[in-house]
Short mmCIF file of C-alpha atoms and ligand atoms in Angstrom, two decimals:
data_model
loop_
_atom_site.label_atom_id
_atom_site.label_comp_id
_atom_site.label_asym_id
_atom_site.label_seq_id
_atom_site.Cartn_x
_atom_site.Cartn_y
_atom_site.Cartn_z
CA MET A 1 -14.05 44.98 -7.22
CA LYS A 2 -11.71 43.14 -4.84
CA SER A 3 -8.29 42.11 -6.13
CA LEU A 4 -7.16 38.65 -7.21
CA SER A 5 -5.11 36.43 -4.93
CA ILE A 6 -1.53 37.59 -4.32
CA LYS A 7 -0.33 34.03 -4.87
CA VAL A 8 -1.90 33.83 -8.31
CA ARG A 9 -0.69 37.29 -9.26
CA GLN A 10 2.85 36.16 -8.48
CA LEU A 11 2.49 32.94 -10.44
CA GLU A 12 4.06 32.67 -13.91
CA GLU A 13 1.94 31.22 -16.68
CA SER A 14 3.44 28.02 -18.17
CA ALA A 15 5.92 29.29 -20.80
CA THR A 16 5.60 26.07 -22.79
CA LEU A 17 1.83 26.33 -22.98
CA ALA A 18 1.97 30.10 -23.66
CA PHE A 19 4.34 29.77 -26.65
CA THR A 20 2.46 26.73 -27.96
CA GLN A 21 -0.72 28.80 -27.88
CA LEU A 22 1.01 31.75 -29.61
CA ALA A 23 2.13 29.46 -32.44
CA ARG A 24 -1.37 27.97 -32.68
CA LYS A 25 -2.92 31.43 -32.94
CA MET A 26 -0.47 32.55 -35.65
CA ARG A 27 -1.27 29.42 -37.61
CA GLU A 28 -5.02 30.04 -37.27
CA SER A 29 -4.48 33.54 -38.66
CA GLY A 30 -2.91 32.00 -41.77
CA VAL A 31 0.83 32.22 -40.98
CA ASP A 32 2.70 29.01 -41.81
CA VAL A 33 4.55 28.58 -38.48
CA ALA A 34 6.89 25.66 -37.78
CA ASN A 35 5.87 24.76 -34.26
CA LEU A 36 8.82 23.39 -32.27
CA THR A 37 7.36 24.35 -28.89
CA ALA A 38 5.27 21.58 -27.40
CA GLY A 39 6.62 18.46 -25.78
CA GLU A 40 3.94 16.45 -27.46
CA PRO A 41 4.54 13.37 -29.63
CA ASP A 42 2.94 13.85 -33.06
CA PHE A 43 2.07 10.13 -33.32
CA PRO A 44 -1.50 8.91 -32.92
CA THR A 45 -2.39 7.11 -29.70
CA PRO A 46 -1.94 3.33 -30.38
CA PRO A 47 -5.10 1.65 -31.81
CA GLN A 48 -5.57 -0.90 -29.00
CA VAL A 49 -5.56 1.99 -26.50
CA LYS A 50 -8.20 3.87 -28.47
CA MET A 51 -10.28 0.68 -28.73
CA ALA A 52 -10.20 0.24 -24.95
CA ALA A 53 -11.67 3.73 -24.60
CA VAL A 54 -14.36 3.05 -27.23
CA ARG A 55 -15.29 -0.14 -25.38
CA ALA A 56 -15.47 1.79 -22.11
CA ILE A 57 -17.95 4.23 -23.64
CA GLU A 58 -20.03 1.46 -25.23
CA GLU A 59 -20.17 -0.34 -21.88
CA ASN A 60 -21.33 2.88 -20.21
CA PHE A 61 -18.18 3.06 -18.15
CA THR A 62 -18.81 6.77 -17.92
CA HIS A 63 -19.40 7.47 -14.24
CA TYR A 64 -17.34 8.37 -11.19
CA THR A 65 -14.74 5.76 -10.29
CA ALA A 66 -12.85 5.21 -7.04
CA ASN A 67 -10.91 8.39 -6.28
CA GLN A 68 -7.63 6.44 -6.21
CA GLY A 69 -8.16 4.94 -9.68
CA ILE A 70 -9.84 1.85 -11.17
CA PRO A 71 -8.61 -1.54 -9.90
CA GLU A 72 -7.39 -2.75 -13.32
CA LEU A 73 -5.28 0.40 -13.84
CA ILE A 74 -3.80 0.13 -10.35
CA THR A 75 -2.86 -3.48 -11.14
CA SER A 76 -1.26 -2.39 -14.46
CA ILE A 77 0.70 0.37 -12.71
CA ILE A 78 1.97 -2.00 -10.00
CA GLU A 79 3.06 -4.47 -12.69
CA LYS A 80 4.67 -1.72 -14.77
CA PHE A 81 6.65 -0.35 -11.80
CA GLU A 82 7.94 -3.83 -11.01
CA ARG A 83 8.68 -4.83 -14.63
CA ASP A 84 10.30 -1.59 -15.83
CA ASN A 85 11.68 0.02 -12.69
CA GLY A 86 12.30 -2.68 -10.10
CA LEU A 87 9.84 -0.91 -7.77
CA ARG A 88 7.43 -2.89 -5.58
CA PHE A 89 4.25 -1.20 -4.43
CA GLU A 90 1.13 -2.27 -2.52
CA ARG A 91 -2.22 -1.15 -3.88
CA SER A 92 -2.49 1.51 -1.15
CA GLN A 93 0.70 3.11 -2.49
CA ILE A 94 -0.63 4.10 -5.93
CA LEU A 95 -2.66 7.16 -6.93
CA VAL A 96 -4.00 7.88 -10.43
CA SER A 97 -4.48 11.57 -11.29
CA CYS A 98 -5.31 13.85 -14.23
CA GLY A 99 -1.80 13.91 -15.77
CA ALA A 100 1.64 13.84 -14.18
CA LYS A 101 1.39 17.61 -13.61
CA HIS A 102 -1.60 16.99 -11.37
CA THR A 103 0.22 14.09 -9.71
CA ILE A 104 3.12 16.38 -8.77
CA TYR A 105 0.73 18.98 -7.42
CA ASN A 106 -1.07 16.42 -5.24
CA ALA A 107 2.24 15.05 -3.96
CA LEU A 108 3.56 18.50 -3.04
CA GLN A 109 0.29 19.40 -1.32
CA ALA A 110 0.57 16.17 0.63
CA ILE A 111 4.07 16.90 2.00
CA CYS A 112 4.65 20.68 2.14
CA ASN A 113 3.95 23.16 4.91
CA PRO A 114 4.07 26.92 4.27
CA GLY A 115 7.72 28.04 4.11
CA ASP A 116 9.17 24.58 3.43
CA GLU A 117 11.93 24.59 0.84
CA VAL A 118 11.99 22.40 -2.27
CA VAL A 119 15.27 21.99 -4.16
CA ILE A 120 15.01 22.18 -7.95
CA PRO A 121 18.03 21.87 -10.27
CA ALA A 122 18.02 24.36 -13.17
CA PRO A 123 17.39 24.18 -16.09
CA TYR A 124 14.06 22.77 -14.90
CA TRP A 125 10.70 21.99 -16.40
CA VAL A 126 8.77 25.28 -16.29
CA THR A 127 6.11 23.99 -13.91
CA TYR A 128 8.25 22.91 -10.95
CA PRO A 129 8.95 26.28 -9.26
CA GLU A 130 5.44 27.57 -9.87
CA ILE A 131 3.72 24.45 -8.56
CA VAL A 132 5.94 24.63 -5.46
CA LYS A 133 4.79 28.24 -4.94
CA LEU A 134 1.18 27.14 -5.37
CA VAL A 135 1.49 24.95 -2.28
CA ASP A 136 3.04 27.85 -0.30
CA ALA A 137 6.51 26.30 -0.28
CA LYS A 138 9.68 27.97 -1.52
CA PRO A 139 11.57 26.81 -4.63
CA VAL A 140 15.34 26.72 -4.08
CA ILE A 141 17.02 26.72 -7.47
CA VAL A 142 20.42 25.08 -7.92
CA GLN A 143 22.11 26.14 -11.16
CA THR A 144 23.82 23.41 -13.16
CA THR A 145 26.18 23.99 -16.10
CA ALA A 146 26.53 22.73 -19.66
CA ALA A 147 30.05 21.57 -18.75
CA GLU A 148 28.45 19.18 -16.22
CA HIS A 149 25.79 18.13 -18.78
CA PHE A 150 23.25 20.10 -16.75
CA LYS A 151 23.35 17.58 -13.88
CA ILE A 152 23.30 18.44 -10.18
CA SER A 153 26.14 16.87 -8.19
CA ALA A 154 25.80 15.27 -4.77
CA ALA A 155 27.93 18.11 -3.33
CA GLN A 156 25.60 20.76 -4.81
CA LEU A 157 22.55 18.94 -3.45
CA ARG A 158 24.09 18.60 0.02
CA LYS A 159 24.86 22.32 0.06
CA ALA A 160 21.31 23.28 -0.96
CA ILE A 161 19.63 21.20 1.78
CA ASN A 162 18.99 22.68 5.23
CA ALA A 163 16.57 22.12 8.11
CA LYS A 164 13.73 23.73 6.11
CA THR A 165 14.17 21.50 3.06
CA LYS A 166 11.23 19.18 2.54
CA ALA A 167 11.87 17.78 -0.92
CA PHE A 168 14.09 17.54 -3.95
CA ILE A 169 12.56 17.42 -7.44
CA PHE A 170 14.54 15.09 -9.68
CA ASN A 171 13.81 14.70 -13.39
CA SER A 172 15.72 12.19 -15.49
CA PRO A 173 15.57 12.04 -18.51
CA GLY A 174 15.24 15.79 -18.15
CA ASN A 175 13.10 18.46 -19.74
CA PRO A 176 14.47 20.77 -21.27
CA THR A 177 18.07 19.49 -21.41
CA GLY A 178 17.61 15.83 -22.38
CA SER A 179 20.20 14.88 -19.74
CA VAL A 180 19.99 11.36 -18.32
CA TYR A 181 21.65 10.52 -14.99
CA SER A 182 23.57 7.27 -14.71
CA GLN A 183 22.91 4.75 -11.94
CA GLY A 184 26.17 5.79 -10.25
CA GLU A 185 25.22 9.49 -10.28
CA ILE A 186 21.79 8.65 -8.85
CA GLU A 187 23.33 6.54 -6.10
CA GLU A 188 25.53 9.48 -5.07
CA LEU A 189 22.47 11.76 -4.88
CA ALA A 190 20.60 9.05 -2.95
CA ASP A 191 23.28 9.12 -0.21
CA VAL A 192 22.50 12.80 0.37
CA VAL A 193 18.77 12.07 0.32
CA LYS A 194 19.22 9.33 2.91
CA ASP A 195 21.37 11.48 5.23
CA SER A 196 19.01 14.45 5.07
CA GLY A 197 15.69 12.57 5.19
CA VAL A 198 14.10 14.75 2.48
CA PHE A 199 11.46 13.49 0.09
CA VAL A 200 12.30 13.07 -3.59
CA ILE A 201 9.77 13.69 -6.32
CA ALA A 202 11.28 11.51 -9.05
CA ASP A 203 9.63 12.61 -12.29
CA GLU A 204 10.20 9.74 -14.73
CA ILE A 205 7.77 10.77 -17.46
CA TYR A 206 10.48 10.49 -20.17
CA GLU A 207 11.89 7.15 -18.94
CA LYS A 208 11.14 5.36 -22.23
CA VAL A 209 12.65 8.08 -24.41
CA VAL A 210 16.38 7.31 -24.14
CA TYR A 211 19.00 6.90 -26.89
CA ASP A 212 22.44 5.48 -27.68
CA GLY A 213 22.03 2.49 -25.34
CA VAL A 214 21.64 4.75 -22.28
CA ARG A 215 19.45 3.19 -19.58
CA HIS A 216 17.00 4.85 -17.27
CA PHE A 217 17.42 4.09 -13.56
CA SER A 218 14.75 4.73 -10.91
CA MET A 219 15.94 6.40 -7.71
CA GLY A 220 13.11 4.73 -5.78
CA SER A 221 14.67 1.31 -6.45
CA ILE A 222 17.45 2.17 -3.98
CA LYS A 223 16.24 0.29 -0.89
CA GLN A 224 17.66 2.68 1.72
CA ILE A 225 15.51 5.60 0.50
CA LYS A 226 12.51 3.74 -0.90
CA ASP A 227 10.01 5.37 1.47
CA GLN A 228 11.34 8.86 0.78
CA VAL A 229 10.88 8.64 -3.00
CA ILE A 230 7.62 9.57 -4.68
CA THR A 231 7.91 8.13 -8.19
CA VAL A 232 5.85 10.05 -10.75
CA ASN A 233 5.01 8.86 -14.22
CA GLY A 234 2.21 9.04 -16.80
CA VAL A 235 1.08 7.92 -20.23
CA SER A 236 1.42 11.29 -22.04
CA LYS A 237 4.88 10.84 -23.52
CA ALA A 238 5.45 7.09 -23.88
CA PHE A 239 2.08 6.39 -25.50
CA ALA A 240 1.34 9.68 -27.28
CA MET A 241 -1.57 10.25 -24.89
CA THR A 242 -1.10 13.91 -23.88
CA GLY A 243 -4.79 14.71 -24.26
CA TRP A 244 -6.05 11.79 -22.17
CA ARG A 245 -4.65 13.30 -18.95
CA ILE A 246 -3.52 10.31 -16.92
CA GLY A 247 -0.58 10.47 -14.52
CA TYR A 248 0.21 8.37 -11.46
CA LEU A 249 2.50 8.00 -8.49
CA GLY A 250 3.92 5.23 -6.36
CA SER A 251 5.08 6.19 -2.86
CA SER A 252 4.88 5.21 0.80
CA THR A 253 1.30 4.60 1.96
CA PRO A 254 1.02 7.77 4.11
CA VAL A 255 2.10 10.00 1.18
CA ALA A 256 -0.15 8.24 -1.35
CA GLU A 257 -3.13 8.44 1.03
CA ALA A 258 -2.51 12.11 1.80
CA ALA A 259 -2.21 12.90 -1.92
CA ALA A 260 -5.44 10.97 -2.53
CA LYS A 261 -7.16 13.03 0.17
CA VAL A 262 -6.08 16.24 -1.62
CA GLN A 263 -7.37 14.87 -4.92
CA SER A 264 -10.66 13.79 -3.37
CA GLN A 265 -11.42 17.43 -2.56
CA VAL A 266 -10.19 18.97 -5.81
CA THR A 267 -10.91 16.81 -8.86
CA SER A 268 -12.10 13.36 -7.66
CA ASN A 269 -11.06 10.51 -9.95
CA ALA A 270 -9.30 10.93 -13.29
CA THR A 271 -11.60 10.38 -16.31
CA SER A 272 -13.09 6.87 -16.25
CA ILE A 273 -12.66 6.31 -20.01
CA ALA A 274 -9.04 7.54 -20.03
CA GLN A 275 -8.25 5.23 -17.10
CA ARG A 276 -9.42 2.21 -19.14
CA ALA A 277 -7.26 3.43 -22.05
CA ALA A 278 -4.23 3.92 -19.77
CA ALA A 279 -4.62 0.39 -18.39
CA ALA A 280 -4.55 -0.94 -21.98
CA ALA A 281 -1.45 1.17 -22.77
CA LEU A 282 0.51 0.02 -19.72
CA SER A 283 -0.27 -3.66 -20.23
CA ALA A 284 0.30 -3.66 -24.04
CA PRO A 285 3.50 -4.98 -25.65
CA SER A 286 6.01 -2.15 -26.15
CA ASP A 287 6.28 -2.29 -29.99
CA ASP A 288 4.62 1.09 -30.50
CA VAL A 289 6.82 2.72 -27.86
CA GLN A 290 9.95 1.26 -29.44
CA LYS A 291 8.98 2.47 -32.91
CA MET A 292 8.27 5.94 -31.57
CA VAL A 293 11.62 6.15 -29.78
CA GLU A 294 13.45 5.03 -32.96
CA GLU A 295 11.76 7.83 -34.86
CA PHE A 296 12.62 10.37 -32.12
CA CYS A 297 16.22 9.21 -32.34
CA ARG A 298 16.24 9.79 -36.11
CA ARG A 299 14.84 13.30 -35.58
CA ARG A 300 17.32 14.05 -32.80
CA ASP A 301 20.26 13.00 -34.99
CA PHE A 302 18.97 15.12 -37.86
CA ALA A 303 18.41 18.14 -35.61
CA LEU A 304 21.86 17.78 -33.99
CA LYS A 305 23.48 17.61 -37.44
CA GLU A 306 21.65 20.69 -38.69
CA ILE A 307 22.29 22.78 -35.55
CA SER A 308 25.96 21.81 -35.47
CA LYS A 309 26.32 23.40 -38.95
CA ILE A 310 25.27 26.79 -37.53
CA PRO A 311 28.30 28.74 -36.31
CA ASP A 312 28.22 30.21 -32.78
CA VAL A 313 25.34 28.06 -31.47
CA GLU A 314 26.46 25.89 -28.54
CA LEU A 315 24.70 22.57 -28.05
CA GLN A 316 24.88 19.51 -25.78
CA ASP A 317 24.23 16.01 -27.09
CA PRO A 318 21.01 14.95 -25.30
CA LYS A 319 20.59 11.29 -24.36
CA GLY A 320 16.87 11.37 -23.64
CA ALA A 321 13.49 13.16 -23.90
CA PHE A 322 12.74 15.01 -27.16
CA TYR A 323 14.31 18.41 -26.71
CA LEU A 324 17.44 20.27 -27.74
CA PHE A 325 18.51 23.14 -25.52
CA PRO A 326 21.09 25.19 -27.44
CA SER A 327 22.67 28.44 -26.25
CA PHE A 328 22.39 31.53 -28.47
CA LYS A 329 24.61 33.58 -26.16
CA SER A 330 26.78 34.92 -28.96
CA PHE A 331 23.74 36.51 -30.62
CA ILE A 332 22.68 38.49 -27.54
CA GLY A 333 23.46 42.20 -27.95
CA LYS A 334 22.96 42.19 -31.75
CA ARG A 335 20.50 44.57 -33.38
CA MET A 336 17.99 43.43 -35.98
CA ASN A 337 16.12 46.12 -37.91
CA GLY A 338 17.18 48.57 -35.21
CA ALA A 339 15.80 46.44 -32.33
CA LEU A 340 18.22 45.16 -29.68
CA ILE A 341 18.21 41.39 -29.05
CA LYS A 342 18.81 41.58 -25.32
CA ASP A 343 17.86 38.10 -24.09
CA ASP A 344 16.47 34.67 -25.00
CA MET A 345 12.89 36.03 -24.98
CA ASP A 346 13.91 38.44 -27.77
CA ILE A 347 15.62 35.57 -29.61
CA ALA A 348 12.44 33.47 -29.44
CA GLN A 349 10.30 36.45 -30.55
CA TYR A 350 12.72 37.14 -33.41
CA PHE A 351 12.56 33.57 -34.73
CA LEU A 352 8.79 33.55 -34.39
CA LYS A 353 8.06 36.91 -36.02
CA GLU A 354 10.79 37.06 -38.67
CA HIS A 355 11.31 33.38 -39.52
CA HIS A 356 8.03 31.78 -38.39
CA VAL A 357 9.66 29.23 -36.11
CA ALA A 358 8.10 28.82 -32.66
CA LEU A 359 10.49 27.86 -29.81
CA VAL A 360 10.33 28.28 -26.04
CA PRO A 361 12.73 30.83 -24.49
CA GLY A 362 15.15 29.50 -21.86
CA CYS A 363 14.03 31.97 -19.15
CA GLY A 364 10.95 29.81 -18.50
CA PHE A 365 13.29 26.93 -17.66
CA GLY A 366 15.59 29.02 -15.43
CA ALA A 367 18.33 29.23 -18.08
CA LYS A 368 19.40 32.47 -19.72
CA ASN A 369 20.42 32.70 -23.39
CA HIS A 370 19.04 29.28 -24.35
CA VAL A 371 15.95 28.27 -26.30
CA ARG A 372 14.22 24.90 -26.23
CA ILE A 373 13.59 23.09 -29.50
CA SER A 374 11.12 20.22 -29.35
CA TYR A 375 11.60 17.53 -31.99
CA ALA A 376 8.42 15.69 -31.04
CA CYS A 377 6.84 17.32 -34.11
CA SER A 378 6.87 15.78 -37.62
CA MET A 379 10.12 15.54 -39.60
CA LYS A 380 8.69 17.96 -42.17
CA GLU A 381 7.98 20.58 -39.51
CA LEU A 382 11.37 19.99 -37.93
CA GLU A 383 13.16 20.47 -41.30
CA LYS A 384 11.27 23.68 -41.89
CA GLY A 385 11.90 24.98 -38.36
CA LEU A 386 15.61 24.18 -38.42
CA GLY A 387 15.87 25.85 -41.84
CA GLY A 388 14.29 28.97 -40.33
CA ILE A 389 16.70 28.91 -37.38
CA ALA A 390 19.73 28.57 -39.70
CA GLU A 391 18.52 31.45 -41.85
CA GLY A 392 17.70 33.58 -38.79
CA CYS A 393 21.18 32.99 -37.35
CA ARG A 394 22.84 33.83 -40.65
CA LYS A 395 21.01 37.17 -40.74
CA LEU A 396 21.81 37.86 -37.09
CA ARG A 397 25.49 37.15 -37.63
CA ASP A 398 25.55 39.72 -40.40
CA ALA A 399 23.76 42.23 -38.15
CA TYR A 400 25.84 44.60 -36.02
N1 LIG B 1 6.99 16.25 -16.14
C1 LIG B 1 7.70 16.75 -17.16
C2 LIG B 1 9.17 16.84 -17.02
C3 LIG B 1 7.07 17.19 -18.32
O1 LIG B 1 7.77 17.69 -19.34
C4 LIG B 1 5.65 17.13 -18.39
C5 LIG B 1 4.97 17.73 -19.58
N2 LIG B 1 4.31 16.89 -20.30
C6 LIG B 1 4.96 16.58 -17.31
C7 LIG B 1 5.66 16.16 -16.19
C8 LIG B 1 3.47 16.49 -17.26
O2 LIG B 1 2.93 15.61 -18.14
P1 LIG B 1 1.38 15.26 -18.15
O3 LIG B 1 0.71 16.20 -17.19
O4 LIG B 1 0.93 15.46 -19.55
O5 LIG B 1 1.26 13.85 -17.70
N1 LIG B 2 5.49 19.22 -20.68
C1 LIG B 2 5.29 19.62 -22.04
C2 LIG B 2 6.35 20.60 -22.44
O1 LIG B 2 7.26 20.86 -21.69
C3 LIG B 2 3.89 20.10 -22.27
C4 LIG B 2 3.58 21.50 -21.82
C5 LIG B 2 3.43 21.60 -20.35
O2 LIG B 2 2.70 20.83 -19.76
O3 LIG B 2 4.09 22.50 -19.78
O4 LIG B 2 6.28 21.12 -23.54
#
């Protein structure tokens, strides 16, 4: 038999999905695992959104739609961008896809040539480098530090950009760190973007999930670079709609049309029923979103308090998204039952196997010694998981 594609053989599987699946399997086999892996709100999708989908089915709205998306959803997206982000788009500048992950893929396919470089600050969402490789471009990783709240500076960005650089992937609020860039920090980065002419993929999927009075700011609202910014968003996080698979972008017309051309040959339109539901979500009053964010804030505060009681675990105070990204550096090199804990993968395996807490190791996010804790799960699961982490750390501290 002939071999598989070299590109696919070199591709990493999504670490978030892999660990989520591992936890799911353990649970199916009867182990009571606290699953703190997935970035998936545990709330139900709001009722008026579900009703819109039911109506769509009853009305037989179950066929192909326009590749770009249904007119009412495009209208809702244009209104949302203007209302929430100060972004003005024409209809030709919007594309609806099967989740923000798919949106990012289409956008990168639309702009990258083989060998182009794409700058990605680390820690990054697991998918960015791999999706860049899928379009035959080269991820260029810029390491950020906890001391700088895991934010890339304008000087670091300038240094990373050269003649081969095509794009910069920017994610605020960020997965996995929860860091949120201020308007001033974004304006400094925008100066570099303007001078270099690169595209920006501004992934704003967590824009609604911000705490402590911090405000999200959209890079695309800076007039001087408007045409360079591809603003990506979706309904997965803000409306607890991960399974519906609707993401979208707003960009210059040539980019949106090129991305639509890619989509037209790969998936065609996003699901007709889910598009109707997404239109209802985006045009609904934001009560449900607000309630969800208040609950996330309560869980974040609880998780921060519990983790801060554990000696030797270093943790930032995240201002957005629903993740904690602590460092377990001081536990690396310990032995547990004779086995050496040599890295964050071993830490994650240890918590999973010995204490039945599922987390995602930092290596998938380009950050050694860390693990990601998602608090998008229920409070009960979070309490159980954090209890397991505290107990696991206590045992590790006593180990040699
Ligand atoms: N961007 C980031 C930073 C994410 O964490 C995720 C994961 N949900 C996505 C994009 C993709 O979201 P979806 O495909 O569910 O819209
Ligand atoms: N983005 C979510 C996460 O980081 C869902 C999993 C994924 O798509 O990678 O957990």
